[in-house]
C-alpha cells in the first residue's frame, strides 16, 4: 500500500480513473464528499425517541452527559450496537427463513424446480437435529428437517436446534450467562424492545442480550442457511474459476447475479446451459451466454458451479462501468441503490427480483420459488434481448485471475484423510507442531472509506507469511480472489515454510474460500470439529484462532463479529469503533467478554496494529495451551501429511468401485 489509492485492486482503480475523466460518480467519490458524522460514528448519538436526537459530546460526556430522558453515553452506545446486531441478525436469518421455506416447498413437491441434491448432507443434518432418516423417503426427511428449522424462528422458549452442536464447554458458558438463543425472531424482537426508549439502560445487560441475538444469527440463521443450501444445491468442493472484471466477455451476453440468496441464481445457472436459450442468444448476435456473479450470490454459485465472480461489494458499480454487463439481477442485501441511476449511462438493465427489495429505476421481475424456472428464463431472455443495445460506452477493462474456491467443512475434513479417514487430526497436529501458527477467519465487506480491498490483501499476505492458515468468506474472499491470491501457487510464493509444506502436501491454497457471509457458520463448525479432535482447546475459546473483518461496513458484519466473540474467538474489526465514545462499553466488549467467553470484539483502524494484535492473540493461545513455541521453519514431530495420491490409493483399496474425486459424488 505504497500509494494511496481508492481501491487496492488495479483493475478497479483503472475503471475509477476512466469514470473520473467522464465525471461518473461512484461510492468512492461519494465517500470522499460525505465524511461520516463523528458523533454517530462513535455511537454517541441517540435517536430512539423524538425528544432527541441527543448527541452526547464533549470531554466529560461519558460521566456527566445525559440525553433528555437521562440516558448516559454507555447506555446509548450499547443500544446502538445492539440495534446493529438485531439488523444484521434479521438480514441473515430472513435469508435462512427463505431457504427453509424453499426446502419445505421442494420436499412437498410445491417447488417443482428444486430437489434434494445432497442426500448425505440431509441425513447428517437430520441426525444432528434428531430427525429419523433411516429407511424413510428422502422428501419426508427433508420436510421434517425444514419444519424443525422453521421452529427455530418462532420458538418462544427453550434453545435453538443447533445450540447443541457447539462444544459442550462453549454451551455451558452460554447457559451460565443466559445467552442461549430461544428463537431467532424472539431475540431480534426483544433486542428492538430493550433498546427502545425507556426500557433497558444497563450497558452490560443490553450487550449480553446483543450476544444472545448474535448467537441466534450464527448458530441459527447462518448455520441453517448454509446447511439447507448444501442440501438443496450440493455441498461445495474445490472448483476452479476466475475473478475480476475480465470475466465479462465482449462477444457474449453478460448476465450478472448479485446479492445474497442462491435460489434464483441456481436456476439461472441451469437456464444458461439450456440449448434453446443459447440458440436464442445466438439469434441476437451473441456467441453465447456468460454468467457472472457479484458479492455473496457470486460466492454461492462460484462455490458450487465455478461461475466466475466480478468481485465484492465495491466492485458492483465498477462492473457496470465496464460497459459489458447486459443485465444485473439482484436479490437482497448489499445492493447499492446507486446502480439504477448509474445503469442509465450504459445499456445495463437492472432487475430486482425479491418481493422485499425494490429500487426506483430498476425493472422488477418478482421471484417465486413455485415458479422459479419460468422467472429465471424470463430474466435470461431480458439479458439476451438487451445484448444488441450494447454500445462502445464503457471502460472495457478486462483483467482476471484464476481462483480455487469451494472449501466446505466436509471437504476440509475429506482432504485431511480421504473418504474413510477424514478428520481434523492433521490440522490440529500441524498447529501443535508449530507448522501452522494459528488460523484466521478473514471475512467481511470491502469498503470505499479505505483503499478498498487493500486491508484484506495486506493482512492476507502478512498472515500467510507468518504461517497462519486463512479461511475466508464474503467480500474478504472476493478481495483475495480478484488479487489472484486464491491459488495453491500463492503458498509457494508467499507462505511461511510450515504453512507452505502443509499446502503443498495437501494441494491447497493457503487461503481457503469457504463461501458467502452466511457461510461464516462453516468456520464455527470447523472450530467445533477441531475442539472435538483433541490436542488443542476442548472448546472454541482458547484456540489459536482470530476473526478479522478489516473493511466491514454492514450490520451483518457486526452480528457476525459478536457471534464469534460469544463463541470464544477474539475478533478484530477495522475502522472507527461504533462504540468508541464509551470506554465502559469498549471495556465490556473486550475485557469482560474475554473473561466470560474467551472472545472479544476490538476495533482497530491501523492494519499493522491489527496484524500485531492477531499474532499476539495466537501466540498467547499457543502458550496457554502449552503448545510448542512458534518459530518459523522449526517444527515439532507430527504425523506425515498424506498427499492426494496416497489418499486416493487408500480409497481405491477400501472401496475399489467407489468414486474417488470428492466427498459426495453419488449425491452431487
Ligand atoms: Fe434522547 Fe433519551 Fe430519546 Fe435517546 S431515548 S433520543 S437519549 S431522550
Ligand atoms: S456481501 S455483508 S458487503 S461481506 Fe455478503 Fe460483502 Fe459484507 Fe455484503
XYZ file of C-alpha atoms and ligand atoms in Angstrom:
684
model
C 0.000 0.000 0.000
C 2.697 2.487 -1.025
C 0.402 4.768 -2.963
C -2.907 5.994 -1.551
C -5.480 4.683 -3.948
C -9.243 4.432 -3.834
C -9.075 0.730 -4.454
C -6.155 -1.617 -3.995
C -7.441 -3.523 -6.992
C -5.563 -2.343 -10.073
C -8.455 -3.045 -12.450
C -10.877 -1.251 -10.138
C -8.526 1.698 -9.964
C -8.307 1.864 -13.777
C -12.090 1.816 -14.088
C -12.320 4.574 -11.481
C -9.858 6.694 -13.445
C -11.887 6.085 -16.601
C -15.035 7.163 -14.716
C -13.399 10.258 -13.207
C -12.474 11.511 -16.659
C -16.146 11.286 -17.569
C -17.417 12.634 -14.241
C -19.150 9.398 -13.329
C -19.664 9.213 -9.570
C -19.272 6.031 -7.567
C -19.305 5.139 -3.878
C -15.626 6.136 -3.813
C -16.315 9.768 -4.729
C -19.402 9.866 -2.526
C -17.331 8.539 0.392
C -14.858 11.372 -0.140
C -17.558 14.032 -0.289
C -19.630 12.684 2.566
C -17.499 12.410 5.681
C -19.008 10.279 8.463
C -20.742 12.191 11.242
C -18.154 11.991 14.060
C -20.869 11.755 16.724
C -22.867 8.957 15.145
C -19.701 7.169 14.032
C -18.604 6.528 17.605
C -22.044 5.634 18.967
C -22.687 8.906 20.831
C -25.929 9.867 19.087
C -29.289 8.518 20.244
C -32.391 8.845 18.083
C -34.685 6.236 19.517
C -37.235 8.871 20.505
C -38.351 12.267 19.266
C -37.185 14.202 22.318
C -33.841 13.715 20.601
C -31.763 13.054 18.631
C -29.494 13.531 21.651
C -25.795 13.885 20.908
C -23.534 13.225 23.868
C -20.318 15.035 23.085
C -17.598 16.848 24.990
C -14.820 15.997 27.385
C -16.960 14.604 30.167
C -19.752 13.191 28.066
C -19.266 9.655 29.353
C -19.513 10.584 33.046
C -21.762 13.633 33.021
C -23.595 13.782 29.743
C -27.260 12.807 29.618
C -29.904 12.757 26.944
C -33.265 14.454 27.577
C -34.559 11.252 29.229
C -31.386 10.963 31.326
C -29.768 8.166 29.303
C -25.982 8.193 29.601
C -23.381 7.523 26.965
C -22.684 3.833 27.770
C -26.417 3.094 27.521
C -26.688 4.941 24.225
C -23.598 3.321 22.684
C -24.679 -0.147 23.838
C -28.197 0.397 22.493
C -26.828 1.471 19.125
C -24.647 -1.599 18.890
C -27.454 -3.965 19.900
C -29.654 -2.445 17.202
C -26.914 -3.141 14.646
C -26.731 -6.745 15.829
C -30.512 -7.047 15.516
C -30.407 -5.629 11.972
C -27.652 -7.996 10.898
C -29.313 -10.996 12.507
C -32.625 -10.147 10.856
C -30.972 -9.968 7.425
C -29.138 -13.302 7.605
C -31.992 -15.026 9.327
C -34.672 -13.857 6.948
C -32.462 -15.250 4.189
C -32.331 -18.513 6.188
C -36.113 -18.490 6.562
C -36.468 -18.271 2.772
C -34.094 -21.215 2.424
C -36.129 -23.255 4.920
C -39.340 -22.387 3.061
C -37.744 -23.454 -0.220
C -36.618 -26.748 1.326
C -40.161 -27.340 2.558
C -41.671 -26.499 -0.821
C -39.129 -28.738 -2.581
C -39.885 -31.618 -0.199
C -43.648 -31.352 -0.655
C -43.355 -31.023 -4.430
C -44.732 -27.463 -4.482
C -41.468 -26.034 -5.828
C -41.036 -28.361 -8.798
C -37.767 -26.830 -9.950
C -35.934 -27.701 -6.742
C -34.832 -31.075 -5.435
C -32.666 -32.543 -2.695
C -29.211 -32.682 -4.246
C -27.066 -33.747 -1.307
C -28.867 -36.594 0.445
C -25.849 -37.420 2.565
C -25.815 -33.903 3.989
C -29.573 -34.082 4.579
C -29.060 -37.223 6.650
C -26.164 -35.673 8.548
C -28.273 -32.643 9.408
C -31.298 -34.806 10.274
C -29.105 -36.790 12.635
C -27.856 -33.654 14.410
C -31.348 -32.280 14.984
C -32.920 -35.613 15.921
C -34.979 -36.434 12.827
C -35.320 -40.119 11.995
C -33.985 -40.745 8.488
C -33.126 -44.400 8.007
C -35.490 -46.235 5.694
C -37.641 -43.146 5.069
C -38.314 -41.425 1.722
C -35.836 -38.587 1.191
C -38.543 -35.961 0.757
C -40.237 -36.959 4.028
C -36.951 -36.464 5.854
C -36.408 -33.146 4.077
C -39.883 -31.974 5.049
C -39.289 -32.800 8.722
C -35.882 -31.092 8.637
C -37.439 -27.962 7.091
C -40.256 -27.866 9.648
C -37.853 -28.346 12.537
C -35.701 -25.461 11.321
C -38.750 -23.258 10.778
C -39.476 -23.779 14.502
C -36.178 -22.022 15.228
C -37.621 -18.739 14.045
C -40.791 -18.672 16.117
C -39.795 -20.648 19.218
C -40.662 -18.748 22.390
C -38.749 -20.813 24.947
C -36.028 -23.438 25.028
C -32.950 -23.442 22.803
C -32.402 -23.235 19.048
C -31.721 -26.592 17.360
C -28.051 -26.065 16.685
C -27.082 -24.856 20.178
C -26.272 -28.458 20.994
C -23.876 -28.589 18.039
C -21.433 -26.322 19.914
C -18.677 -27.876 22.053
C -20.030 -28.819 25.490
C -17.892 -26.269 27.337
C -18.883 -23.492 24.951
C -22.552 -24.314 25.502
C -22.002 -24.376 29.264
C -20.613 -20.842 29.127
C -23.638 -19.686 27.137
C -26.004 -21.311 29.611
C -24.145 -19.797 32.576
C -24.509 -16.308 31.131
C -28.045 -16.871 29.829
C -27.263 -16.295 26.160
C -28.503 -19.477 24.512
C -30.991 -18.158 21.943
C -34.576 -19.343 22.232
C -35.947 -18.413 18.840
C -34.382 -16.173 16.207
C -37.360 -13.844 15.790
C -37.836 -13.635 19.542
C -34.260 -12.485 20.157
C -34.419 -9.870 17.389
C -37.740 -8.515 18.636
C -36.511 -8.452 22.224
C -33.369 -6.597 21.102
C -35.555 -3.940 19.466
C -37.806 -3.778 22.524
C -34.997 -3.458 25.043
C -33.353 -0.692 23.039
C -36.488 1.361 22.546
C -37.000 4.445 24.707
C -37.171 3.832 28.438
C -36.531 0.090 28.684
C -33.110 -1.497 29.311
C -30.480 1.010 30.452
C -27.719 -1.211 31.821
C -24.992 -1.404 29.151
C -23.717 -4.817 30.213
C -27.249 -6.225 30.384
C -28.025 -4.771 26.962
C -24.857 -6.142 25.411
C -25.456 -9.573 26.913
C -28.732 -9.681 25.048
C -26.837 -8.457 21.994
C -24.681 -11.591 22.224
C -27.753 -13.781 22.576
C -29.192 -12.208 19.436
C -25.880 -12.624 17.617
C -25.759 -16.311 18.557
C -29.238 -16.657 17.063
C -27.626 -15.369 13.881
C -24.522 -17.582 13.881
C -25.789 -20.871 15.265
C -29.296 -20.183 13.949
C -29.793 -18.166 10.774
C -26.349 -18.543 9.205
C -25.857 -22.210 10.058
C -29.382 -23.149 8.988
C -28.936 -21.287 5.721
C -25.571 -22.893 4.947
C -26.836 -26.395 5.634
C -30.081 -26.056 3.700
C -28.240 -24.529 0.753
C -25.870 -27.513 0.749
C -28.818 -29.925 0.940
C -30.604 -28.250 -1.954
C -27.681 -27.438 -4.227
C -24.788 -29.614 -3.075
C -22.014 -29.302 -0.516
C -19.153 -27.383 -2.127
C -15.852 -28.947 -3.002
C -12.985 -27.170 -4.738
C -13.675 -25.750 -8.166
C -11.546 -23.662 -10.498
C -12.938 -20.356 -11.658
C -11.889 -16.801 -12.401
C -12.258 -13.437 -10.713
C -12.280 -9.721 -11.557
C -13.762 -7.694 -14.411
C -12.122 -9.789 -17.094
C -14.786 -12.430 -16.541
C -17.049 -10.371 -18.847
C -16.922 -11.296 -22.494
C -17.066 -8.874 -25.410
C -18.907 -11.274 -27.693
C -21.314 -12.978 -25.301
C -24.361 -11.901 -23.322
C -23.082 -10.965 -19.852
C -25.620 -11.590 -17.123
C -24.629 -10.949 -13.504
C -26.284 -12.298 -10.338
C -25.783 -10.069 -7.285
C -26.986 -10.089 -3.689
C -27.136 -12.991 -1.274
C -29.809 -15.613 -1.809
C -28.782 -18.509 -4.024
C -32.169 -19.947 -5.024
C -32.989 -17.928 -8.145
C -29.314 -17.761 -9.115
C -29.096 -21.565 -9.051
C -31.947 -21.858 -11.519
C -30.439 -19.102 -13.678
C -27.216 -21.151 -13.834
C -29.264 -24.050 -15.136
C -31.136 -21.958 -17.685
C -27.897 -20.600 -19.177
C -26.950 -24.173 -20.166
C -30.270 -24.733 -21.967
C -29.519 -25.257 -25.707
C -32.671 -23.395 -26.743
C -31.665 -20.369 -24.675
C -28.144 -20.481 -26.100
C -29.659 -20.606 -29.575
C -31.787 -17.603 -28.671
C -28.641 -15.701 -27.618
C -27.019 -16.582 -30.933
C -30.085 -15.363 -32.809
C -29.431 -11.975 -31.165
C -25.855 -11.848 -32.420
C -24.016 -13.127 -29.326
C -21.724 -16.152 -29.295
C -23.293 -17.443 -26.103
C -24.331 -16.550 -22.555
C -21.761 -15.719 -19.928
C -22.978 -15.785 -16.342
C -21.006 -13.992 -13.654
C -21.595 -13.004 -10.056
C -21.041 -10.237 -7.540
C -20.921 -10.181 -3.742
C -22.335 -13.195 -1.955
C -24.720 -14.561 -4.576
C -21.490 -14.817 -6.569
C -19.837 -16.764 -3.770
C -22.741 -19.225 -3.699
C -22.641 -20.062 -7.423
C -18.849 -19.848 -7.547
C -18.524 -22.479 -4.808
C -20.948 -24.896 -6.428
C -20.597 -24.318 -10.173
C -17.374 -22.424 -10.779
C -19.320 -19.373 -12.005
C -16.764 -16.533 -12.153
C -17.004 -13.525 -9.861
C -16.539 -9.865 -10.720
C -15.744 -9.255 -7.046
C -17.288 -7.905 -3.891
C -19.342 -5.002 -2.667
C -17.317 -2.061 -4.012
C -16.997 -3.649 -7.454
C -20.718 -3.504 -8.228
C -20.768 -0.039 -9.795
C -17.430 -0.650 -11.487
C -18.749 -3.803 -13.132
C -21.462 -1.745 -14.814
C -18.831 0.785 -15.862
C -17.043 -1.823 -17.974
C -19.981 -1.303 -20.348
C -20.168 -5.055 -20.784
C -22.978 -6.028 -18.403
C -26.206 -6.633 -20.301
C -28.268 -7.342 -17.199
C -27.587 -7.254 -13.483
C -30.128 -9.199 -11.476
C -30.246 -8.544 -7.747
C -31.962 -10.271 -4.834
C -31.354 -8.922 -1.306
C -28.593 -7.254 0.759
C -25.547 -5.153 -0.101
C -27.049 -3.846 -3.319
C -26.266 -0.150 -3.777
C -29.326 1.779 -4.925
C -26.896 3.895 -6.978
C -26.652 1.157 -9.602
C -30.081 2.024 -11.044
C -29.060 5.616 -11.861
C -25.597 4.570 -12.990
C -27.002 1.944 -15.357
C -28.768 4.705 -17.319
C -25.353 5.910 -18.514
C -24.752 2.492 -20.014
C -27.077 -0.059 -21.543
C -27.235 -2.301 -18.453
C -30.651 -3.458 -17.264
C -31.026 -3.672 -13.500
C -33.565 -6.304 -12.492
C -34.810 -6.528 -8.912
C -36.286 -9.908 -8.036
C -37.170 -10.053 -4.335
C -40.589 -9.078 -3.069
C -38.690 -7.448 -0.195
C -36.374 -5.265 -2.264
C -37.136 -2.780 -4.998
C -35.031 0.080 -6.392
C -36.588 3.072 -8.146
C -35.441 2.998 -11.768
C -34.957 -0.776 -11.907
C -37.182 -3.311 -13.658
C -38.899 -5.653 -11.199
C -39.378 -9.318 -12.062
C -40.598 -10.941 -8.896
C -39.118 -14.285 -7.945
C -41.387 -17.004 -6.637
C -39.929 -20.387 -5.741
C -43.085 -22.110 -7.024
C -42.383 -20.801 -10.486
C -38.623 -20.428 -10.442
C -37.624 -21.751 -13.859
C -40.120 -19.619 -15.758
C -38.920 -16.476 -13.949
C -35.256 -17.369 -14.435
C -35.871 -17.884 -18.138
C -37.601 -14.521 -18.393
C -34.581 -12.826 -16.784
C -32.060 -14.575 -19.015
C -34.108 -13.623 -22.100
C -34.188 -9.992 -20.916
C -30.391 -10.023 -20.754
C -30.185 -11.557 -24.211
C -32.644 -9.023 -25.631
C -30.502 -6.247 -24.233
C -27.272 -7.506 -25.810
C -27.851 -5.759 -29.181
C -28.186 -2.472 -27.244
C -24.583 -2.654 -26.071
C -22.560 0.357 -27.211
C -18.879 1.225 -27.100
C -19.502 3.239 -23.912
C -17.567 1.654 -21.057
C -14.064 1.180 -19.689
C -13.779 -2.313 -21.169
C -11.154 -3.208 -18.557
C -10.761 -6.946 -18.648
C -8.123 -8.294 -16.231
C -8.829 -11.578 -14.466
C -7.208 -14.098 -12.141
C -7.655 -17.810 -11.509
C -9.296 -18.819 -8.225
C -9.924 -22.061 -6.388
C -12.989 -21.919 -4.167
C -15.339 -24.388 -2.504
C -13.802 -25.438 0.816
C -16.744 -26.657 2.857
C -16.301 -28.128 6.330
C -16.894 -31.543 4.776
C -14.255 -31.077 2.113
C -11.672 -29.820 4.590
C -12.298 -32.962 6.630
C -12.031 -35.094 3.493
C -8.789 -33.513 2.370
C -7.210 -34.462 5.679
C -7.535 -38.200 5.244
C -9.939 -39.077 2.470
C -13.409 -40.528 2.400
C -12.740 -43.190 5.017
C -10.259 -41.479 7.299
C -11.327 -37.833 7.089
C -10.730 -35.927 10.305
C -9.249 -32.726 11.634
C -6.278 -34.569 13.156
C -3.677 -33.435 10.607
C -4.686 -29.783 11.009
C -4.579 -29.999 14.805
C -1.232 -31.818 14.613
C 0.211 -29.189 12.280
C -0.841 -26.458 14.717
C 0.541 -28.366 17.694
C 3.873 -28.890 15.934
C 4.095 -25.188 15.039
C 3.996 -25.840 11.309
C 0.801 -23.806 11.273
C 0.972 -20.984 13.811
C -2.788 -20.477 14.007
C -5.936 -19.936 11.986
C -7.567 -16.653 10.983
C -11.054 -16.131 9.614
C -10.629 -13.207 7.188
C -14.128 -12.028 6.470
C -16.462 -9.136 5.995
C -17.092 -6.434 3.476
C -14.823 -4.254 1.400
C -15.181 -0.548 1.980
C -14.634 2.611 -0.074
C -13.519 4.516 3.042
C -10.160 2.746 2.960
C -8.231 1.739 -0.162
C -10.902 -0.830 -0.852
C -9.778 -4.472 -0.638
C -6.326 -3.245 0.392
C -6.594 -4.162 4.073
C -7.788 -7.660 3.189
C -4.865 -8.122 0.845
C -2.252 -6.697 3.192
C -3.404 -8.887 6.072
C -3.768 -11.977 3.875
C -0.167 -11.759 2.669
C 1.303 -10.910 6.070
C -0.616 -13.666 7.827
C 0.351 -16.444 5.445
C 3.970 -15.237 5.606
C 3.626 -15.841 9.334
C 2.392 -19.422 8.791
C -1.202 -18.536 9.625
C -3.789 -20.535 7.667
C -6.619 -18.306 6.442
C -10.231 -19.275 5.962
C -12.134 -16.569 4.155
C -15.742 -15.714 3.362
C -17.865 -12.994 1.789
C -16.176 -9.995 0.224
C -12.944 -10.922 2.030
C -12.802 -13.910 -0.309
C -13.616 -11.709 -3.281
C -10.814 -9.281 -2.359
C -8.347 -12.182 -2.257
C -9.756 -13.743 -5.425
C -9.533 -10.592 -7.537
C -5.884 -10.256 -6.456
C -5.028 -13.790 -7.586
C -4.468 -14.952 -4.004
C -6.781 -17.991 -4.059
C -4.454 -20.430 -5.756
C -2.056 -23.088 -4.422
C 0.836 -21.209 -6.082
C 0.252 -18.447 -3.541
C 1.633 -20.771 -0.869
C 4.826 -21.374 -2.845
C 5.360 -17.687 -3.403
C 4.297 -16.125 -0.127
C 3.581 -18.574 2.695
C 5.926 -19.223 5.578
C 7.847 -22.523 5.476
C 5.466 -24.526 7.669
C 2.257 -23.443 6.019
C 3.850 -23.925 2.615
C 4.682 -27.555 3.428
C 1.141 -28.232 4.571
C -0.374 -26.609 1.482
C 1.993 -28.474 -0.834
C 1.311 -31.825 0.796
C -2.450 -31.465 0.584
C -2.533 -29.393 -2.608
C -4.498 -26.464 -1.204
C -4.157 -22.688 -1.290
C -3.070 -21.025 1.973
C -6.326 -19.066 1.857
C -9.380 -21.310 1.798
C -12.505 -19.768 0.279
C -15.344 -21.038 2.459
C -18.221 -19.179 0.830
C -20.640 -16.329 1.398
C -21.265 -14.240 4.547
C -23.733 -16.822 5.873
C -21.006 -19.428 5.462
C -19.113 -17.948 8.379
C -21.082 -20.706 10.080
C -18.677 -23.136 8.399
C -15.885 -21.572 10.489
C -17.922 -22.307 13.636
C -18.370 -25.966 12.728
C -14.708 -26.311 11.739
C -13.633 -24.821 15.098
C -16.035 -27.220 16.836
C -14.527 -30.176 14.974
C -11.023 -29.031 15.927
C -12.088 -28.860 19.588
C -13.574 -32.369 19.380
C -10.444 -33.743 17.699
C -8.323 -33.024 20.773
C -4.850 -31.689 21.384
C -5.848 -28.035 21.259
C -8.611 -26.419 23.310
C -11.657 -28.531 24.185
C -13.920 -25.567 23.423
C -13.833 -22.920 20.715
C -12.437 -20.415 23.214
C -8.713 -20.738 23.744
C -7.876 -21.906 20.209
C -5.027 -20.133 18.415
C -7.618 -18.548 16.177
C -8.753 -14.982 15.466
C -11.504 -13.418 13.320
C -10.754 -10.282 11.290
C -13.093 -8.020 9.311
C -10.758 -5.182 8.309
C -13.143 -3.303 5.992
C -16.550 -4.133 7.484
C -19.479 -1.847 6.729
C -22.650 -3.885 7.194
C -24.762 -4.552 10.288
C -24.411 -8.205 9.350
C -20.679 -7.957 9.961
C -21.344 -6.666 13.485
C -23.688 -9.598 14.170
C -21.032 -12.000 12.833
C -18.269 -10.402 14.923
C -20.427 -10.721 18.036
C -21.370 -14.357 17.450
C -17.710 -15.206 17.035
C -16.857 -13.314 20.217
C -19.608 -15.135 22.138
C -18.389 -18.441 20.701
C -14.887 -17.810 22.066
C -12.998 -16.152 19.217
C -11.181 -12.832 19.619
C -12.327 -10.645 16.733
C -10.650 -7.543 15.319
C -12.567 -5.123 13.105
C -11.067 -2.268 11.147
C -12.256 1.327 11.076
C -13.526 3.567 13.841
C -15.319 1.825 16.677
C -19.101 2.311 16.570
C -18.967 2.352 20.389
C -15.702 4.283 20.580
C -17.311 7.159 22.515
C -17.809 4.915 25.533
C -14.865 3.487 27.448
C -17.232 1.404 29.525
C -18.826 -0.314 26.522
C -15.411 -0.837 24.912
C -14.203 -2.484 28.122
C -17.221 -4.790 28.266
C -16.708 -5.918 24.664
C -13.026 -6.615 25.105
C -12.079 -7.451 28.698
C -15.431 -8.579 30.146
C -16.396 -10.723 27.138
C -12.934 -12.268 27.135
C -13.281 -13.280 30.786
C -16.720 -14.753 30.234
C -16.496 -16.279 26.757
C -12.783 -16.163 25.798
C -13.798 -13.989 22.844
C -13.746 -10.222 22.303
C -14.609 -7.570 19.735
C -11.965 -4.924 19.067
C -11.947 -2.056 16.599
C -8.557 -1.023 15.261
C -8.142 1.130 12.152
C -4.374 0.581 11.753
C -3.736 -2.602 9.711
C -0.252 -3.084 11.169
C -1.682 -2.995 14.674
C -4.411 -5.424 13.584
C -1.739 -7.818 12.422
C 0.256 -7.464 15.644
C -2.862 -8.000 17.795
C -3.788 -11.078 15.777
C -0.372 -12.703 16.130
C -0.295 -11.793 19.810
C -3.663 -13.485 20.423
C -2.485 -16.564 18.528
C 0.829 -16.792 20.384
C -0.829 -16.282 23.779
C -3.343 -19.028 22.982
C -0.458 -21.326 21.980
C 1.312 -20.553 25.254
C -1.832 -21.159 27.329
C -2.350 -24.498 25.571
C 1.324 -25.309 26.268
C 1.944 -25.845 22.571
C 5.397 -25.664 21.088
C 6.542 -22.044 20.781
C 6.134 -20.900 17.206
C 9.461 -20.425 15.445
C 9.489 -20.015 11.655
C 10.972 -23.084 9.959
C 11.275 -25.108 13.182
C 8.651 -27.752 13.794
C 7.951 -30.435 16.342
C 7.241 -34.056 15.449
C 3.927 -34.735 13.789
C 2.411 -37.427 11.689
C 3.189 -37.327 7.988
C 0.588 -35.493 5.973
C -0.943 -37.668 3.294
C -0.875 -36.217 -0.168
C -3.738 -36.540 -2.627
C -2.215 -39.587 -4.399
C -1.752 -41.507 -1.143
C -5.300 -40.715 -0.138
C -6.692 -41.982 -3.431
C -4.682 -45.185 -3.059
C -6.260 -45.882 0.322
C -9.704 -45.180 -1.076
C -9.182 -47.487 -4.032
C -8.103 -50.278 -1.693
C -11.019 -49.705 0.679
C -13.714 -49.381 -1.986
C -12.472 -50.391 -5.411
C -15.739 -49.441 -7.125
C -16.311 -46.119 -5.403
C -15.564 -42.762 -6.999
C -12.541 -41.057 -5.573
C -12.849 -37.449 -6.558
C -14.959 -35.907 -3.868
C -16.928 -36.206 -0.733
C -20.371 -36.881 -2.027
C -20.044 -37.799 -5.617
C -23.057 -40.043 -5.701
C -25.320 -37.317 -4.404
C -23.995 -34.297 -6.234
Fe -32.553 11.394 23.775
Fe -33.318 9.575 25.622
Fe -34.803 9.959 23.406
Fe -32.401 8.820 23.251
S -34.176 8.000 24.295
S -33.225 10.380 21.880
S -31.246 9.884 24.828
S -34.387 11.435 25.019
S -21.754 -9.249 0.548
S -22.270 -8.081 4.116
S -20.507 -6.477 1.692
S -19.195 -9.341 3.047
Fe -22.086 -10.764 1.812
Fe -19.873 -8.443 1.162
Fe -20.284 -7.511 3.598
Fe -22.237 -7.629 1.941
